[in-house]
Amino acid sequence: MPETQHPEDDGVQIDLISADRINGLRTMEKVRLILDSVHDGNIVILEQGLDPSEESKLIEVTMSEISPDGFTGIEIETYPTDTAAPDPGLLGKLMGNTPKGKLTVIGPANRIETLHKDENLISTLVHEG
Amino acid sequence: MGLLTEIRSSISGLFAGSEPKRIGIYGPPNAGKTTLANRIARDWTGDAVGPESHVPHETRRARRKENVEIKRNGNSVSIDIVDTPGVATKVDYEEFLEHDIEKEDAVRRSREATEGVAEAMHWLREDVEGVIYVLDASTDPFTQVNTMLIGIIESQDLPALILANKTDLEDASVQRVSNAFPQHETIPLSALEGDNMDEVYDKIAEYFG
Ligand SMILES: Nc1nc2c(ncn2[C@@H]2O[C@H](COP(=O)(O)OP(=O)(O)OP(=O)(O)O)[C@@H](O)[C@H]2O)c(=O)[nH]1
Ligand SMILES: [Mg+2]
């Protein structure tokens, strides 16, 4: 069983990170913020996702932190899937997103499982730690 | 097309010794990248690039085949092919155990695979001048890895050709691939059977020539 930060309870911590919180950070700071939380077994939801070069860095750093019988990597899903989509959609407007904004869910690969995904819904199952 | 293309190709003919473009073959594990790289290399140079396997993460280091000269309609384009490890956001050594690989070997393979993916990402940011993106057309193209990689490729303004591979399989759907990436041209092929390679070479010459 994977280790979690809170062995005394088996709840799931979800960190919702606002666009404001992310915007001021450099690429590596964003990657660290996300991966530190995911290493603790948490689910991270970014109000506004990462740009392509940050996603590339996130994959690269994730790979360097995978270890046998430990961290197996991340599961990541974004909405909308098409970054070029001109219409932010209702959810995007409600959340005050710019058209470029994209909701992103990231979690430890061994705890999070995507059940369903389409242009406007991500359904995720989180296994208890 | 027409005059400009002709002038350009006669100029590139004059500088036949000019640097070949480095074209990265990217895509998820098991898509058929090495099978394609081997076919291209065998067709134009006679030798292969690396081993192919049904076990994911068979390629764990980027491998280069230099100076592959592809002749098209009297012109020729010279490229360096870089066959890269399949990109994933997770690697679990236990997956290798299902392929009858011993634990020790599985752990080593997964470590090499993670290094390989990191290396592939690095190449994509720094060292390739064009991308051939290979997908297994019998699987769902709407994956996060595909979306992210295509996004990264687009953000770098790299010329990119999307290949819907494994068209010989019954479940293959080229339409599903082109629907997933409507902003790009999708070329169907079977790298294993060698189907539609003429069109693949035409497009390589057009995109990377
Ligand atoms: N049916 C069919 N199988 C194919 C085709 N191309 C490749 N394969 C098979 O798919 C499997 C994976 O092929 P590879 O070329 O090793 O795939 P890869 O993308 O290099 O995989 P990694 O190196 O692990 O990322 C092998 O069993 C190939 O024989 C194809 O066109 N049709
Ligand atoms: Mg390979």
Tab-separated table of C-alpha atoms and ligand atoms in Angstrom:
chain	number	residue	atom	x	y	z
A	1	MET	CA	0.000	0.000	0.000
A	2	PRO	CA	1.272	3.472	-0.797
A	3	GLU	CA	2.328	5.607	2.122
A	4	THR	CA	0.492	8.810	2.851
A	5	GLN	CA	1.432	11.802	4.883
A	6	HIS	CA	-1.431	11.264	7.294
A	7	PRO	CA	-1.324	7.662	8.465
A	8	GLU	CA	-3.792	8.448	11.265
A	9	ASP	CA	-6.655	8.908	8.825
A	10	ASP	CA	-7.297	7.662	5.349
A	11	GLY	CA	-9.041	10.738	3.964
A	12	VAL	CA	-8.079	12.358	0.713
A	13	GLN	CA	-6.646	15.842	0.678
A	14	ILE	CA	-7.528	18.001	-2.296
A	15	ASP	CA	-5.566	21.177	-2.963
A	16	LEU	CA	-7.375	23.694	-5.139
A	17	ILE	CA	-4.811	26.148	-6.396
A	18	SER	CA	-6.016	29.445	-7.802
A	19	ALA	CA	-4.671	31.072	-10.930
A	20	ASP	CA	-3.382	33.920	-8.742
A	21	ARG	CA	-1.350	31.574	-6.576
A	22	ILE	CA	0.266	29.952	-9.637
A	23	ASN	CA	0.778	33.036	-11.778
A	24	GLY	CA	3.611	34.575	-9.812
A	25	LEU	CA	5.701	31.413	-9.766
A	26	ARG	CA	8.553	30.302	-12.018
A	27	THR	CA	8.309	27.007	-13.896
A	28	MET	CA	10.261	24.947	-11.362
A	29	GLU	CA	8.366	26.498	-8.451
A	30	LYS	CA	5.079	25.454	-10.043
A	31	VAL	CA	6.369	21.956	-10.707
A	32	ARG	CA	7.600	21.659	-7.089
A	33	LEU	CA	4.347	22.964	-5.648
A	34	ILE	CA	2.426	20.340	-7.609
A	35	LEU	CA	4.767	17.401	-7.104
A	36	ASP	CA	5.332	18.030	-3.381
A	37	SER	CA	1.597	17.859	-2.863
A	38	VAL	CA	1.205	14.782	-5.102
A	39	HIS	CA	4.064	13.033	-3.262
A	40	ASP	CA	2.035	13.466	-0.083
A	41	GLY	CA	-0.775	11.538	-1.748
A	42	ASN	CA	-2.887	14.617	-2.444
A	43	ILE	CA	-4.969	15.564	-5.435
A	44	VAL	CA	-4.120	18.938	-6.937
A	45	ILE	CA	-6.623	20.944	-8.929
A	46	LEU	CA	-5.298	23.956	-10.802
A	47	GLU	CA	-7.820	26.619	-11.686
A	48	GLN	CA	-5.625	27.501	-14.616
A	49	GLY	CA	-3.379	24.805	-16.040
A	50	LEU	CA	0.218	24.915	-17.084
A	51	ASP	CA	1.535	26.096	-20.394
A	52	PRO	CA	3.087	23.533	-22.758
A	53	SER	CA	6.692	24.114	-21.701
A	54	GLU	CA	5.681	23.793	-18.049
A	55	GLU	CA	3.847	20.558	-18.806
A	56	SER	CA	6.969	19.288	-20.522
A	57	LYS	CA	9.041	20.125	-17.440
A	58	LEU	CA	6.432	18.520	-15.178
A	59	ILE	CA	6.706	15.233	-17.103
A	60	GLU	CA	10.498	15.382	-17.024
A	61	VAL	CA	10.735	16.043	-13.270
A	62	THR	CA	8.023	13.455	-12.538
A	63	MET	CA	10.109	10.855	-14.356
A	64	SER	CA	13.195	11.688	-12.323
A	65	GLU	CA	11.277	11.114	-9.061
A	66	ILE	CA	9.787	7.711	-9.835
A	67	SER	CA	11.222	4.908	-7.717
A	68	PRO	CA	10.516	1.176	-7.368
A	69	ASP	CA	7.915	0.438	-4.651
A	70	GLY	CA	7.510	4.197	-4.164
A	71	PHE	CA	6.254	6.993	-6.384
A	72	THR	CA	4.984	5.634	-9.731
A	73	GLY	CA	4.243	8.941	-11.406
A	74	ILE	CA	1.221	11.124	-11.995
A	75	GLU	CA	-2.167	10.990	-13.551
A	76	ILE	CA	-3.087	14.293	-15.175
A	77	GLU	CA	-6.215	15.447	-16.953
A	78	THR	CA	-7.067	18.854	-18.311
A	79	TYR	CA	-10.225	20.561	-19.408
A	80	PRO	CA	-10.747	21.808	-22.054
A	81	THR	CA	-8.689	19.210	-23.898
A	82	ASP	CA	-8.145	21.464	-26.855
A	83	THR	CA	-5.963	24.353	-25.729
A	84	ALA	CA	-6.792	26.185	-28.930
A	85	ALA	CA	-10.526	26.201	-28.110
A	86	PRO	CA	-11.684	29.807	-28.469
A	87	ASP	CA	-14.735	29.472	-26.207
A	88	PRO	CA	-13.985	29.060	-22.500
A	89	GLY	CA	-17.442	27.574	-22.009
A	90	LEU	CA	-19.819	28.027	-19.112
A	91	LEU	CA	-17.613	26.506	-16.426
A	92	GLY	CA	-14.691	28.562	-17.670
A	93	LYS	CA	-16.761	31.759	-17.550
A	94	LEU	CA	-18.079	30.960	-14.088
A	95	MET	CA	-14.563	30.475	-12.848
A	96	GLY	CA	-13.498	33.699	-14.511
A	97	ASN	CA	-11.041	31.932	-16.732
A	98	THR	CA	-9.402	33.564	-19.673
A	99	PRO	CA	-9.937	31.590	-22.888
A	100	LYS	CA	-6.481	30.122	-22.355
A	101	GLY	CA	-7.334	28.892	-18.865
A	102	LYS	CA	-7.758	25.200	-18.461
A	103	LEU	CA	-8.817	23.270	-15.430
A	104	THR	CA	-6.198	20.655	-14.550
A	105	VAL	CA	-6.418	17.699	-12.174
A	106	ILE	CA	-3.175	16.022	-11.090
A	107	GLY	CA	-2.739	13.162	-8.649
A	108	PRO	CA	-0.513	10.226	-7.771
A	109	ALA	CA	-0.830	7.555	-10.472
A	110	ASN	CA	-1.439	4.836	-7.910
A	111	ARG	CA	-4.382	6.645	-6.301
A	112	ILE	CA	-6.238	8.385	-9.066
A	113	GLU	CA	-8.083	6.828	-11.936
A	114	THR	CA	-9.920	8.647	-14.688
A	115	LEU	CA	-13.333	7.095	-15.122
A	116	HIS	CA	-14.669	9.299	-17.834
A	117	LYS	CA	-13.554	12.284	-19.769
A	118	ASP	CA	-15.056	14.381	-22.533
A	119	GLU	CA	-14.930	18.038	-23.588
A	120	ASN	CA	-16.701	19.285	-20.501
A	121	LEU	CA	-16.521	16.664	-17.779
A	122	ILE	CA	-13.740	14.840	-15.989
A	123	SER	CA	-14.886	12.050	-13.702
A	124	THR	CA	-12.207	10.736	-11.386
A	125	LEU	CA	-12.043	7.928	-8.851
A	126	VAL	CA	-9.656	8.468	-5.950
A	127	HIS	CA	-8.513	5.370	-4.089
A	128	GLU	CA	-8.001	5.728	-0.358
A	129	GLY	CA	-4.405	5.753	0.793
B	1	MET	CA	3.751	24.991	-55.128
B	2	GLY	CA	5.221	25.396	-58.572
B	3	LEU	CA	7.953	27.861	-59.312
B	4	LEU	CA	8.946	28.647	-55.718
B	5	THR	CA	9.183	25.000	-54.777
B	6	GLU	CA	11.228	24.331	-57.864
B	7	ILE	CA	13.621	27.160	-57.114
B	8	ARG	CA	13.923	26.024	-53.514
B	9	SER	CA	14.622	22.429	-54.439
B	10	SER	CA	17.177	23.380	-57.079
B	11	ILE	CA	18.885	25.551	-54.470
B	12	SER	CA	18.870	22.721	-51.941
B	13	GLY	CA	20.258	20.553	-54.755
B	14	LEU	CA	23.161	22.985	-55.074
B	15	PHE	CA	23.862	22.667	-51.375
B	16	ALA	CA	23.493	18.922	-51.268
B	17	GLY	CA	25.951	18.812	-48.399
B	18	SER	CA	23.801	21.079	-46.174
B	19	GLU	CA	22.874	19.905	-42.680
B	20	PRO	CA	20.120	17.295	-42.572
B	21	LYS	CA	17.117	18.197	-40.404
B	22	ARG	CA	16.707	16.325	-37.131
B	23	ILE	CA	13.255	14.765	-37.114
B	24	GLY	CA	12.023	13.273	-33.844
B	25	ILE	CA	9.653	10.312	-33.906
B	26	TYR	CA	7.382	10.818	-30.907
B	27	GLY	CA	4.303	9.200	-29.442
B	28	PRO	CA	3.066	7.031	-26.589
B	29	PRO	CA	4.720	3.676	-25.773
B	30	ASN	CA	3.956	0.844	-28.189
B	31	ALA	CA	2.639	3.084	-30.986
B	32	GLY	CA	5.098	1.636	-33.497
B	33	LYS	CA	7.741	4.394	-33.520
B	34	THR	CA	10.709	2.030	-33.764
B	35	THR	CA	8.945	-0.127	-36.352
B	36	LEU	CA	8.491	3.019	-38.456
B	37	ALA	CA	12.056	4.252	-37.838
B	38	ASN	CA	13.406	0.851	-38.877
B	39	ARG	CA	11.287	0.776	-41.997
B	40	ILE	CA	12.418	4.261	-43.068
B	41	ALA	CA	16.059	3.446	-42.289
B	42	ARG	CA	15.901	0.083	-44.087
B	43	ASP	CA	14.189	1.553	-47.139
B	44	TRP	CA	16.783	4.290	-47.590
B	45	THR	CA	20.004	3.154	-45.905
B	46	GLY	CA	19.767	-0.600	-45.596
B	47	ASP	CA	20.147	-0.881	-41.808
B	48	ALA	CA	17.797	-0.728	-38.847
B	49	VAL	CA	17.598	1.663	-35.911
B	50	GLY	CA	16.685	-0.519	-32.925
B	51	PRO	CA	14.643	-3.402	-31.507
B	52	GLU	CA	10.833	-3.449	-31.742
B	53	SER	CA	8.707	-5.155	-29.118
B	54	HIS	CA	5.171	-5.583	-27.870
B	55	VAL	CA	6.523	-4.767	-24.389
B	56	PRO	CA	5.997	-1.027	-23.741
B	57	HIS	CA	9.110	1.106	-23.149
B	58	GLU	CA	11.236	-1.103	-25.358
B	59	THR	CA	13.086	2.000	-26.527
B	60	ARG	CA	14.639	3.622	-23.477
B	61	ARG	CA	17.240	5.861	-25.099
B	62	ALA	CA	16.797	8.173	-28.041
B	63	ARG	CA	18.483	6.562	-31.038
B	64	ARG	CA	19.636	8.441	-34.055
B	65	LYS	CA	20.038	7.359	-37.648
B	66	GLU	CA	21.918	10.060	-39.475
B	67	ASN	CA	21.774	11.240	-43.034
B	68	VAL	CA	18.802	9.321	-44.278
B	69	GLU	CA	18.323	10.521	-47.817
B	70	ILE	CA	14.788	10.197	-49.101
B	71	LYS	CA	14.341	10.609	-52.852
B	72	ARG	CA	11.069	12.037	-54.069
B	73	ASN	CA	10.214	13.021	-57.641
B	74	GLY	CA	13.795	13.661	-58.646
B	75	ASN	CA	14.521	15.663	-55.476
B	76	SER	CA	16.016	14.391	-52.303
B	77	VAL	CA	15.603	15.349	-48.655
B	78	SER	CA	18.134	14.469	-46.053
B	79	ILE	CA	17.040	13.892	-42.461
B	80	ASP	CA	18.420	12.536	-39.213
B	81	ILE	CA	15.808	10.267	-37.665
B	82	VAL	CA	15.598	10.294	-33.884
B	83	ASP	CA	13.594	7.354	-32.519
B	84	THR	CA	12.528	8.382	-29.012
B	85	PRO	CA	11.233	6.454	-25.986
B	86	GLY	CA	7.435	6.447	-25.719
B	87	VAL	CA	6.214	9.242	-23.466
B	88	ALA	CA	4.165	8.510	-20.337
B	89	THR	CA	3.388	10.332	-17.087
B	90	LYS	CA	3.749	7.158	-15.022
B	91	VAL	CA	5.949	4.062	-15.057
B	92	ASP	CA	5.373	1.136	-12.709
B	93	TYR	CA	7.861	-1.735	-12.823
B	94	GLU	CA	5.054	-4.140	-11.952
B	95	GLU	CA	3.713	-3.670	-15.478
B	96	PHE	CA	6.836	-5.376	-16.797
B	97	LEU	CA	6.232	-8.377	-14.539
B	98	GLU	CA	3.111	-9.080	-16.605
B	99	HIS	CA	5.387	-9.567	-19.603
B	100	ASP	CA	7.290	-12.398	-17.880
B	101	ILE	CA	10.200	-10.191	-16.937
B	102	GLU	CA	11.951	-10.924	-13.626
B	103	LYS	CA	11.660	-8.322	-10.872
B	104	GLU	CA	15.289	-7.227	-10.992
B	105	ASP	CA	15.125	-6.738	-14.743
B	106	ALA	CA	11.732	-5.019	-14.439
B	107	VAL	CA	13.079	-2.523	-11.898
B	108	ARG	CA	16.060	-1.773	-14.142
B	109	ARG	CA	13.825	-1.395	-17.185
B	110	SER	CA	11.510	0.989	-15.389
B	111	ARG	CA	14.421	3.114	-14.228
B	112	GLU	CA	15.770	3.237	-17.776
B	113	ALA	CA	12.297	4.011	-19.072
B	114	THR	CA	11.899	7.006	-16.760
B	115	GLU	CA	15.300	8.317	-17.820
B	116	GLY	CA	14.344	7.712	-21.435
B	117	VAL	CA	11.099	9.673	-21.171
B	118	ALA	CA	12.922	12.565	-19.493
B	119	GLU	CA	15.490	12.469	-22.293
B	120	ALA	CA	12.746	12.444	-24.947
B	121	MET	CA	11.155	15.531	-23.374
B	122	HIS	CA	14.499	17.252	-23.348
B	123	TRP	CA	15.118	16.465	-27.025
B	124	LEU	CA	11.699	17.843	-27.842
B	125	ARG	CA	12.418	21.161	-26.142
B	126	GLU	CA	15.924	21.610	-27.501
B	127	ASP	CA	17.108	19.339	-30.247
B	128	VAL	CA	14.568	18.455	-32.908
B	129	GLU	CA	13.542	20.496	-35.923
B	130	GLY	CA	10.461	18.537	-36.890
B	131	VAL	CA	8.241	15.820	-35.454
B	132	ILE	CA	6.634	12.668	-36.761
B	133	TYR	CA	3.938	11.857	-34.198
B	134	VAL	CA	2.959	8.184	-34.253
B	135	LEU	CA	-0.301	6.878	-32.812
B	136	ASP	CA	-1.735	3.397	-32.645
B	137	ALA	CA	-4.977	3.988	-34.577
B	138	SER	CA	-6.645	1.055	-32.831
B	139	THR	CA	-6.522	2.877	-29.476
B	140	ASP	CA	-8.230	6.014	-28.134
B	141	PRO	CA	-6.295	9.075	-29.367
B	142	PHE	CA	-7.886	11.409	-26.768
B	143	THR	CA	-5.281	10.784	-24.085
B	144	GLN	CA	-3.620	13.359	-21.898
B	145	VAL	CA	-0.155	12.371	-23.124
B	146	ASN	CA	-1.176	12.933	-26.751
B	147	THR	CA	-2.863	16.240	-25.928
B	148	MET	CA	0.111	17.515	-23.948
B	149	LEU	CA	2.720	16.417	-26.477
B	150	ILE	CA	0.871	17.878	-29.452
B	151	GLY	CA	0.481	21.090	-27.400
B	152	ILE	CA	4.218	21.175	-26.699
B	153	ILE	CA	5.035	20.538	-30.366
B	154	GLU	CA	2.650	23.296	-31.477
B	155	SER	CA	3.996	25.759	-28.934
B	156	GLN	CA	7.464	25.310	-30.440
B	157	ASP	CA	6.175	25.824	-33.974
B	158	LEU	CA	7.741	22.581	-35.110
B	159	PRO	CA	6.448	21.125	-38.372
B	160	ALA	CA	4.520	18.016	-37.364
B	161	LEU	CA	3.098	15.086	-39.245
B	162	ILE	CA	0.587	12.839	-37.481
B	163	LEU	CA	0.712	9.195	-38.455
B	164	ALA	CA	-2.216	6.895	-37.669
B	165	ASN	CA	-0.348	3.587	-37.472
B	166	LYS	CA	-1.521	-0.048	-37.381
B	167	THR	CA	-4.217	0.407	-40.032
B	168	ASP	CA	-3.911	-3.339	-40.638
B	169	LEU	CA	-5.704	-3.936	-37.329
B	170	GLU	CA	-9.446	-4.383	-37.444
B	171	ASP	CA	-10.102	-1.850	-34.663
B	172	ALA	CA	-8.073	0.886	-36.326
B	173	SER	CA	-9.907	4.149	-36.983
B	174	VAL	CA	-8.058	6.827	-38.910
B	175	GLN	CA	-11.096	9.093	-38.663
B	176	ARG	CA	-10.937	9.032	-34.862
B	177	VAL	CA	-7.304	10.182	-34.996
B	178	SER	CA	-7.991	13.011	-37.432
B	179	ASN	CA	-10.982	14.099	-35.336
B	180	ALA	CA	-8.746	14.285	-32.269
B	181	PHE	CA	-6.225	16.560	-34.000
B	182	PRO	CA	-8.184	18.426	-36.683
B	183	GLN	CA	-5.534	21.150	-36.912
B	184	HIS	CA	-3.055	18.632	-38.370
B	185	GLU	CA	-2.940	16.382	-41.375
B	186	THR	CA	-3.268	12.699	-40.462
B	187	ILE	CA	-1.608	10.068	-42.655
B	188	PRO	CA	-2.707	6.436	-42.265
B	189	LEU	CA	-0.155	3.638	-42.481
B	190	SER	CA	0.882	0.235	-41.287
B	191	ALA	CA	4.549	0.443	-40.381
B	192	LEU	CA	4.571	-3.311	-39.829
B	193	GLU	CA	3.111	-4.235	-43.226
B	194	GLY	CA	4.602	-1.284	-45.059
B	195	ASP	CA	1.199	-0.062	-46.242
B	196	ASN	CA	0.941	3.508	-47.578
B	197	MET	CA	4.649	4.255	-47.119
B	198	ASP	CA	4.721	6.143	-50.440
B	199	GLU	CA	2.381	8.768	-49.051
B	200	VAL	CA	4.400	8.874	-45.811
B	201	TYR	CA	7.576	9.611	-47.797
B	202	ASP	CA	5.789	12.207	-49.945
B	203	LYS	CA	4.667	13.976	-46.779
B	204	ILE	CA	8.084	13.728	-45.125
B	205	ALA	CA	9.571	15.391	-48.204
B	206	GLU	CA	6.829	18.035	-48.209
B	207	TYR	CA	7.023	18.846	-44.483
B	208	PHE	CA	10.710	18.486	-43.772
B	209	GLY	CA	12.344	19.056	-47.166
C	1	LIG	N1	-0.450	-4.725	-36.278
C	1	LIG	C1	0.545	-3.828	-36.258
C	1	LIG	N2	1.455	-3.871	-35.284
C	1	LIG	C2	2.451	-2.949	-35.304
C	1	LIG	C3	2.548	-1.964	-36.322
C	1	LIG	N3	3.620	-1.192	-36.053
C	1	LIG	C4	4.176	-1.697	-34.915
C	1	LIG	N4	3.477	-2.759	-34.472
C	1	LIG	C5	3.754	-3.601	-33.294
C	1	LIG	O1	3.557	-2.818	-32.126
C	1	LIG	C6	4.509	-3.195	-31.116
C	1	LIG	C7	5.287	-1.982	-30.685
C	1	LIG	O2	6.103	-1.559	-31.766
C	1	LIG	P1	7.395	-0.658	-31.516
C	1	LIG	O3	7.851	-0.185	-32.857
C	1	LIG	O4	8.364	-1.349	-30.637
C	1	LIG	O5	6.699	0.537	-30.703
C	1	LIG	P2	7.376	1.856	-30.085
C	1	LIG	O6	6.434	2.976	-30.353
C	1	LIG	O7	8.767	2.018	-30.580
C	1	LIG	O8	7.351	1.500	-28.528
C	1	LIG	P3	8.331	2.040	-27.336
C	1	LIG	O9	9.719	2.010	-27.833
C	1	LIG	O10	8.082	1.051	-26.249
C	1	LIG	O11	7.832	3.391	-26.997
C	1	LIG	C8	5.375	-4.289	-31.742
C	1	LIG	O12	4.864	-5.532	-31.340
C	1	LIG	C9	5.198	-4.059	-33.239
C	1	LIG	O13	5.378	-5.212	-34.002
C	1	LIG	C10	1.550	-1.963	-37.350
C	1	LIG	O14	1.549	-1.158	-38.281
C	1	LIG	N5	0.581	-2.916	-37.273
C	2	MG	MG	10.530	2.040	-29.644
